[in-house]
Tab-separated table of C-alpha atoms in Angstrom:
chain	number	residue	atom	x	y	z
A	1	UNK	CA	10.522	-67.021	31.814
A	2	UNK	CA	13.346	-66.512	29.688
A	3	UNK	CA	10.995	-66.944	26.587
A	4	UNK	CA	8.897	-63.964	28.138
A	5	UNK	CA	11.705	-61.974	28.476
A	6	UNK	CA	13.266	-62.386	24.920
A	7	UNK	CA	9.673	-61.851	23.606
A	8	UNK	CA	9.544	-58.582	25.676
A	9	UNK	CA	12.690	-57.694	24.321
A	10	UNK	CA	11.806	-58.018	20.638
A	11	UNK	CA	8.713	-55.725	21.392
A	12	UNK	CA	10.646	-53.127	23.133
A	13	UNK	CA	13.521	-52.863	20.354
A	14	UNK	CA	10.598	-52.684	17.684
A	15	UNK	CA	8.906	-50.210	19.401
A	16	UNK	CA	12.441	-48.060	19.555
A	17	UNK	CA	13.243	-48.886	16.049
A	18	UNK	CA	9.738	-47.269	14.856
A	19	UNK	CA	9.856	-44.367	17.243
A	20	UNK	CA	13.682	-43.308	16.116
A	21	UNK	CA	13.539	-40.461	14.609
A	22	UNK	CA	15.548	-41.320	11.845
A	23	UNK	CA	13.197	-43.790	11.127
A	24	UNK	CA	9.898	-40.955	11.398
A	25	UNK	CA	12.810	-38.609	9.206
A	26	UNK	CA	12.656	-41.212	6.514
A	27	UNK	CA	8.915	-42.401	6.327
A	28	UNK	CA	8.169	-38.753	6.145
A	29	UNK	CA	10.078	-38.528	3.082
A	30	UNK	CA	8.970	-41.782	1.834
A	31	UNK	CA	5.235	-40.377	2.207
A	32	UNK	CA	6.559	-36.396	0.728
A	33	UNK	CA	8.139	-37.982	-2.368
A	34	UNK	CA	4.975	-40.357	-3.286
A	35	UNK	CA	2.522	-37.269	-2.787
A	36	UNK	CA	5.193	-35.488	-5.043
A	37	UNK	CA	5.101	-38.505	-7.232
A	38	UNK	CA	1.362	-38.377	-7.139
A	39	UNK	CA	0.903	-34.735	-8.237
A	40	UNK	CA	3.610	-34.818	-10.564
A	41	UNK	CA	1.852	-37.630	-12.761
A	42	UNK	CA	-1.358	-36.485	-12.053
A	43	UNK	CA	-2.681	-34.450	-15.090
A	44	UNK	CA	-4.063	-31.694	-14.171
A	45	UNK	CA	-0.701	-30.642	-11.536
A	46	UNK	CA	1.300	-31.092	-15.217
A	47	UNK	CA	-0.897	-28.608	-16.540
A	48	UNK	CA	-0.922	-26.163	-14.159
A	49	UNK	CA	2.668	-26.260	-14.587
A	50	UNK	CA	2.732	-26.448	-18.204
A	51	UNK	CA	1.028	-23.089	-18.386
A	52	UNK	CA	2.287	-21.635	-14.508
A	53	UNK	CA	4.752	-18.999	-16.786
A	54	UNK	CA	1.948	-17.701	-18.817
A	55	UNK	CA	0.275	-16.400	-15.999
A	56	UNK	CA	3.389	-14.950	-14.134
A	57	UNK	CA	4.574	-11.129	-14.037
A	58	UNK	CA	7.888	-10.190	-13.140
A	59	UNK	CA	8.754	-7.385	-10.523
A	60	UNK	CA	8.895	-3.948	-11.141
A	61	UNK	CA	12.007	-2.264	-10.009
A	62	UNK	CA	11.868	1.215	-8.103
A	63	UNK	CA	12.887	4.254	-10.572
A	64	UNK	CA	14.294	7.964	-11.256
A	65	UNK	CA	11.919	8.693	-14.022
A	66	UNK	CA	13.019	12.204	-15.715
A	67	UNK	CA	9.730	13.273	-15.331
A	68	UNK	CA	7.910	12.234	-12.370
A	69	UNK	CA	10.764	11.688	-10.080
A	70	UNK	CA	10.923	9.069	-8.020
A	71	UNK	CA	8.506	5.887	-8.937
A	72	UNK	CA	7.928	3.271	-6.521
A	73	UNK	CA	7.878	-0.525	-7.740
A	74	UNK	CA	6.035	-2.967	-7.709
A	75	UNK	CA	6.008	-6.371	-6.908
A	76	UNK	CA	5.460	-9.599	-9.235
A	77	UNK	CA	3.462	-12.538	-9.472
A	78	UNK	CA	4.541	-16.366	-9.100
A	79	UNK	CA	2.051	-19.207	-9.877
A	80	UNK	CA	1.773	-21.521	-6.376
A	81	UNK	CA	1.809	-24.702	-8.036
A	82	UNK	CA	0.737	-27.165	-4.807
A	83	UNK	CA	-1.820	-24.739	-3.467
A	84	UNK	CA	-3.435	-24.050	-6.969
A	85	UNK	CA	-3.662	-27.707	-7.495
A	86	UNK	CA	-4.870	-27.745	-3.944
A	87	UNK	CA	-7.865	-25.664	-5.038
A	88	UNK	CA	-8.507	-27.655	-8.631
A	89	UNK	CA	-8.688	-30.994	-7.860
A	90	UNK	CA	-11.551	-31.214	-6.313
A	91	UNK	CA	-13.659	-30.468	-9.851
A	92	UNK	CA	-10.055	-31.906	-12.104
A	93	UNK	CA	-10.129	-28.956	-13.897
A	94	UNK	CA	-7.357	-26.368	-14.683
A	95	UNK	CA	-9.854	-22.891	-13.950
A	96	UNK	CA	-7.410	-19.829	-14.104
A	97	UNK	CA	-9.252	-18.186	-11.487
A	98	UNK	CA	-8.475	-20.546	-9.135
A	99	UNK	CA	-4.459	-20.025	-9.639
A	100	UNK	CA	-3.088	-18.836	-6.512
A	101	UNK	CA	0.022	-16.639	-6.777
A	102	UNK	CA	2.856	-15.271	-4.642
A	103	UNK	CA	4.345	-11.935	-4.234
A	104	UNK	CA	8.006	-11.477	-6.068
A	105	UNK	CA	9.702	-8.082	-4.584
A	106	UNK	CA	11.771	-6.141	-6.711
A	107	UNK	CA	15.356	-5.754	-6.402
A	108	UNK	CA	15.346	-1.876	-6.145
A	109	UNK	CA	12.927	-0.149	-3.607
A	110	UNK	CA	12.117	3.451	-2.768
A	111	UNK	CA	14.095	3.472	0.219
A	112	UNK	CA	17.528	2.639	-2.287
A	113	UNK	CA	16.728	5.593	-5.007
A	114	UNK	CA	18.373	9.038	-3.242
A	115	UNK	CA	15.328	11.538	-2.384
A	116	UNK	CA	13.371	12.896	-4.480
A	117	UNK	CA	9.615	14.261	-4.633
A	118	UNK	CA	6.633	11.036	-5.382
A	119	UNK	CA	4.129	12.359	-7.500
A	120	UNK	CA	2.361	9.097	-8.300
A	121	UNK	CA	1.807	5.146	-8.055
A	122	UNK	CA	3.383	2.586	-10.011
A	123	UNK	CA	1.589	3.084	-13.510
A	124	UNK	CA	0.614	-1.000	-12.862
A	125	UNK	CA	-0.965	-0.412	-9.823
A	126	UNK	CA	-4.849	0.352	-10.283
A	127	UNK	CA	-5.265	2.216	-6.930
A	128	UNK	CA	-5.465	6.009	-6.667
A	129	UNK	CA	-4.956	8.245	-3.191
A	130	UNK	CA	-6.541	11.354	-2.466
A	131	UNK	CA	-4.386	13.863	-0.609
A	132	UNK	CA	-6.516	16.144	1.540
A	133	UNK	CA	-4.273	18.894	2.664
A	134	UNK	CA	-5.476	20.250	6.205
A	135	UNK	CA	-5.206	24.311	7.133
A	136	UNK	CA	-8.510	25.659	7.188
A	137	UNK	CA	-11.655	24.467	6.222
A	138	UNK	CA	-12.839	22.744	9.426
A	139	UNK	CA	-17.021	23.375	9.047
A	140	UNK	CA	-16.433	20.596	5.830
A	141	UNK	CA	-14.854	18.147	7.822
A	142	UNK	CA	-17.485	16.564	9.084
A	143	UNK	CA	-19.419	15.636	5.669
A	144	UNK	CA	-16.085	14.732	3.835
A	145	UNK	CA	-15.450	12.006	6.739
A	146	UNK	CA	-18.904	10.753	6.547
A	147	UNK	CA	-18.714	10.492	2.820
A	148	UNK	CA	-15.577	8.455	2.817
A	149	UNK	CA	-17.130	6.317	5.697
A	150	UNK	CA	-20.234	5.575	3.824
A	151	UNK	CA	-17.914	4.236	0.723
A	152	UNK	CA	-15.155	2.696	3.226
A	153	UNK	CA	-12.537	4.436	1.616
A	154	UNK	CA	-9.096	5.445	3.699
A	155	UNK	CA	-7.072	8.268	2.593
A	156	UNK	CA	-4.080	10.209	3.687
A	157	UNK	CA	-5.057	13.834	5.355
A	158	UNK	CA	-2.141	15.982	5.014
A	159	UNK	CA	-2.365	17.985	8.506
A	160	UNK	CA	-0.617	21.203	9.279
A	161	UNK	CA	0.836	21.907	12.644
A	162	UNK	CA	-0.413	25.128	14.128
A	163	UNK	CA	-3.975	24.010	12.838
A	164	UNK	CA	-3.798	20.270	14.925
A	165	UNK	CA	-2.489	22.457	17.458
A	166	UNK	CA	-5.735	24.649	17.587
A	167	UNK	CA	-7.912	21.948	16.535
A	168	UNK	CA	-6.717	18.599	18.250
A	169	UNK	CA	-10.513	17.559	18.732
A	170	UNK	CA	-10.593	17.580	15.028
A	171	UNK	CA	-7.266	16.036	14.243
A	172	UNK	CA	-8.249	12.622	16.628
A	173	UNK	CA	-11.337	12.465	14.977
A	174	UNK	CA	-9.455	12.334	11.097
A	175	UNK	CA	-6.898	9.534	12.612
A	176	UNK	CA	-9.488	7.623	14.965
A	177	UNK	CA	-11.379	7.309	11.789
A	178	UNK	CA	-8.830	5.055	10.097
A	179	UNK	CA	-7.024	7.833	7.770
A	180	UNK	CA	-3.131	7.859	7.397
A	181	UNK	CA	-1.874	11.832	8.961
A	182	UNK	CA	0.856	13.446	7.194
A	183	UNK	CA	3.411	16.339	7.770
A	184	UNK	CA	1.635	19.867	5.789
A	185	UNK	CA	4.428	21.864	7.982
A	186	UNK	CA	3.584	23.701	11.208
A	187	UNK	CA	3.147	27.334	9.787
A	188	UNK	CA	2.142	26.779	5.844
A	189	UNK	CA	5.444	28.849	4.633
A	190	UNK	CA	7.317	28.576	1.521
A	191	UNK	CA	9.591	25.850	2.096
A	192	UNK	CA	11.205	26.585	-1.267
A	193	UNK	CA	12.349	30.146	0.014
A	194	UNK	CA	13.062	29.454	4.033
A	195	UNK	CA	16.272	28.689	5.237
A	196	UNK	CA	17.513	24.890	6.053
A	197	UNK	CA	17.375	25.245	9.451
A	198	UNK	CA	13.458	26.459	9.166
A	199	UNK	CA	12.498	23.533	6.867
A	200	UNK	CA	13.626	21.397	9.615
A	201	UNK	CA	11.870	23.269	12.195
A	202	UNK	CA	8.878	23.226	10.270
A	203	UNK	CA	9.189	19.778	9.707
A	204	UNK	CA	9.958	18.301	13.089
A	205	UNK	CA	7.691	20.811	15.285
A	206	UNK	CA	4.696	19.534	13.014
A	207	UNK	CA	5.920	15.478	13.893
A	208	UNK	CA	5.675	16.547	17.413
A	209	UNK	CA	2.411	17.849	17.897
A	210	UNK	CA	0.768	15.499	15.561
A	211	UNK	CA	2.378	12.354	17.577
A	212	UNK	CA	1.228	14.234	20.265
A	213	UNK	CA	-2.518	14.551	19.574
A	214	UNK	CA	-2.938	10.847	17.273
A	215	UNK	CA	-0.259	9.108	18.677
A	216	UNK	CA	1.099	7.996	15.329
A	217	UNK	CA	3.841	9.506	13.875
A	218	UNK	CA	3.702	10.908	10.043
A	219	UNK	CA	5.251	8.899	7.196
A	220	UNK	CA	4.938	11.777	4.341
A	221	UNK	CA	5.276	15.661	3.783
A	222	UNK	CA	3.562	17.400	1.538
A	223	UNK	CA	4.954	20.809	0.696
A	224	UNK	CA	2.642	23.583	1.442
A	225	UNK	CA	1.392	24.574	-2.481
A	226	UNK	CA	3.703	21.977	-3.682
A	227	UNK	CA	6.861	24.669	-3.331
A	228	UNK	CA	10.173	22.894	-2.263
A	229	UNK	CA	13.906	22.868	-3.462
A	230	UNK	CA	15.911	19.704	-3.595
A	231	UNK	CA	17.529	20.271	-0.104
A	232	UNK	CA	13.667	20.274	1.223
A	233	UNK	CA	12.825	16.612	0.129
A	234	UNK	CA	16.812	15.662	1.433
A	235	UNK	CA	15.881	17.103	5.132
A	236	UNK	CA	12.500	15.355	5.053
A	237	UNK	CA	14.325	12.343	4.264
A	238	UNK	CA	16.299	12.813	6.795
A	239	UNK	CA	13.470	13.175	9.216
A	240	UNK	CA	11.928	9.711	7.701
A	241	UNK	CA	9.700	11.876	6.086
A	242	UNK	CA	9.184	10.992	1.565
A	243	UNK	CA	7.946	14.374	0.074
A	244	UNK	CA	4.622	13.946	-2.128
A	245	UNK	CA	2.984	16.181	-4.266
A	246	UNK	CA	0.381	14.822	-7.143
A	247	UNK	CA	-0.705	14.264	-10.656
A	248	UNK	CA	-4.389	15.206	-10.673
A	249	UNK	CA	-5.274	18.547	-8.931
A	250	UNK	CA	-8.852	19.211	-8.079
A	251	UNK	CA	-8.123	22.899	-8.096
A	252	UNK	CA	-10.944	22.852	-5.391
A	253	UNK	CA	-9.928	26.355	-3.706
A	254	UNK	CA	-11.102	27.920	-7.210
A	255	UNK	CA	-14.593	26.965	-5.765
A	256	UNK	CA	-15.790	25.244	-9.015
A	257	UNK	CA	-19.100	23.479	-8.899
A	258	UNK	CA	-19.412	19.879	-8.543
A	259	UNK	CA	-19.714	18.518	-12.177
A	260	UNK	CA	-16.412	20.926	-13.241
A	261	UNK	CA	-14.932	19.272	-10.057
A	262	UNK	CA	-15.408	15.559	-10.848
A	263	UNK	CA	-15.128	15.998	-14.628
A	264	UNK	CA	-11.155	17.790	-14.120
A	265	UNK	CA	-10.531	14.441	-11.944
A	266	UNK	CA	-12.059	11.880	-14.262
A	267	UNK	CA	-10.481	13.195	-17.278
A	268	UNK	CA	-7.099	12.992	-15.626
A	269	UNK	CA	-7.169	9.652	-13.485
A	270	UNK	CA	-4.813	6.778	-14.373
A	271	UNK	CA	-3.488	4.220	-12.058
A	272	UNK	CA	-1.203	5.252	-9.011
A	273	UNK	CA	-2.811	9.040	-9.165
A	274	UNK	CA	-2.509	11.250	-6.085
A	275	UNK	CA	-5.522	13.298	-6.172
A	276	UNK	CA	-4.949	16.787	-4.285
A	277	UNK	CA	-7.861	17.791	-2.384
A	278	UNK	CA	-8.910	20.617	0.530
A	279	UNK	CA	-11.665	20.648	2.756
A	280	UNK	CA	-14.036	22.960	0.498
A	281	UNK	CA	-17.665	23.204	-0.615
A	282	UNK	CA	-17.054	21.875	-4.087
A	283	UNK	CA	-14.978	18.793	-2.851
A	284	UNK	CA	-17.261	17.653	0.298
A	285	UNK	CA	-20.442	17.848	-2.417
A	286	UNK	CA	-18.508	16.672	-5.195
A	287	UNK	CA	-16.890	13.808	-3.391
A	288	UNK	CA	-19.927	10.514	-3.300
A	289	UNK	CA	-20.071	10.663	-6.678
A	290	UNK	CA	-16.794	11.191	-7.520
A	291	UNK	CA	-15.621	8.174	-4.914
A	292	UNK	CA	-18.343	6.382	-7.174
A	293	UNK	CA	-17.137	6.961	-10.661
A	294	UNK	CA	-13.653	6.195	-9.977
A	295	UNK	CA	-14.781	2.927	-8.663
A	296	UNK	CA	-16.860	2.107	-11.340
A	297	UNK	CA	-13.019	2.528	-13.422
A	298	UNK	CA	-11.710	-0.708	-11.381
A	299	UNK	CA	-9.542	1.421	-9.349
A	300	UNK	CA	-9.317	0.937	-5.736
A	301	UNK	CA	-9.086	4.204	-3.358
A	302	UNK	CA	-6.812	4.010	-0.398
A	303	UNK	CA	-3.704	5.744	1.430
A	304	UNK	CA	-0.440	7.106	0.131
A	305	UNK	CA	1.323	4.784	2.150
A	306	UNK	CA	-0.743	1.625	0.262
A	307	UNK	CA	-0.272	3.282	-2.614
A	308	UNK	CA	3.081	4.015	-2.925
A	309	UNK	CA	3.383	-0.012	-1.078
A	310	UNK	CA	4.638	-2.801	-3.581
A	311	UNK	CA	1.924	-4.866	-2.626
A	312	UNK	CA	-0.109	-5.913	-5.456
């Protein structure tokens, strides 16, 4: 009996001793530094850190440019040494396109530069935005919307106040379909010549009625006819509003036809471009093919807000 119990005894404290997690602590890193081990004599892991810095891009910081104003930045790009060898070893060959990376922020953002007007993208950032500013022009709606459906492209509509306020049908129907809404003011003034106390009013009555009617609330304001003063883009700051304007226009109101249309914006586009737009004739028959030639230029269309992002 007391053999049984001694014997029972022995199995119990072994059965402790493997369980402790000390002892699961340590066989765990036992098992992580032979896998380490492992990789780091295995060939192909040396190489793909051998050549890991040749393939990495350092951050872009935010920027004043003299210019252009403010620029956002943009992040960089850090070789994932495990999880590229992850995908490789399978075939044992280092394949480039099979690196996977990790996103590096910046050290300076927008949101640390003091306000000032965004007229474009980071110049590394192949991705344009088209700003469609929203007063008037409701019978061309319809076909724009379909036309950016039919290429699954998202932009930012750039709404003005009194008009969502007359046309709320219309507004729901720009935001339900996956666009970003922005601030266009409530009553399309001057907001270069109006007092500070109007700009605000402007500003916050056209918030209002556009969280109102979407139920999301606006991230950007874009000057009626690109007219501000410095103490415009400080108040929209202060409202959480960044002021945009843009670098290509598609002078659209001048009615051109749709070759002169697409031709001004091709000629002009470069990465980060914000592409100003109305709801006219020219741009809702201009726009399929010229969603389609800027595509066929390897850059991606989407909002301001991904735009002016530091995603890569």
């Amino acid at each position: 009996m007391k053999k049984l119990i001694f014997i029972a005894m022995i199995v119990l404290l072994g059965v402790l001793i493997v369980n402790n997690s000390l002892t699961v602590q340590y066989l765990a890193k036992l098992k992580g530094d032979s896998t380490f081990v492992s990789k780091k004599v295995d060939p192909l892991y040396e190489e793909i850190r051998s050549k890991e810095k040749d393939y990495e891009l350092a951050p872009i910081d935010a920027k004043i440019d003299p210019v252009w104003k403010a620029v956002p930045g943009i992040n960089g790009l850090k070789v994932d040494v495990d999880a590229s060898f992850e995908k490789m070893k399978k075939d044992g060959k280092f394949k480039k396109e099979k690196l996977v990376f990790t996103q590096v922020e910046p050290n300076v953002h927008l949101r640390d530069l003091p306000p000032n007007p965004i007229y474009k993208g980071n110049p590394e950032k192949p991705m344009v935005s088209f700003i469609i500013n929203v007063a008037w022009g409701n019978e061309y709606l319809s076909p724009i919307l379909a036309t950016l459906k039919k290429h699954n492209v998202h932009v930012t509509f750039f709404l003005e106040g009194r008009w969502v306020k007359n046309h709320p049908e219309l507004a729901k129907m720009i935001s339900s379909a996956g666009h970003e809404v922005g601030n266009h003011s409530y009553t399309h003034p001057d907001m270069k010549r109006i007092s500070a106390g109007m700009i605000r009013q402007e500003i916050q009555k056209t918030n209002e009625v556009i969280e109102a009617t979407t139920e999301k609330l606006p991230l950007w304001l874009a000057p009626p006819s690109g007219s501000y003063r410095d103490e415009v883009v400080k108040i929209a700051a202060e409202e959480k509003l960044g002021t945009v304007l843009w670098s290509v226009d598609t002078i659209d109101w001048q009615k051109p036809t749709p070759e002169v249309l697409i031709d001004r914006v091709i000629s002009k586009i470069h990465n980060g471009a914000m592409v100003l737009m109305h709801p006219t004739d020219s741009t809702a028959k201009a726009l399929d093919l010229l969603i389609t030639e800027i595509k066929d230029k390897d850059l991606e269309i989407n909002t301001v807000s991904e735009l002016l992002s530091e995603r890569r």
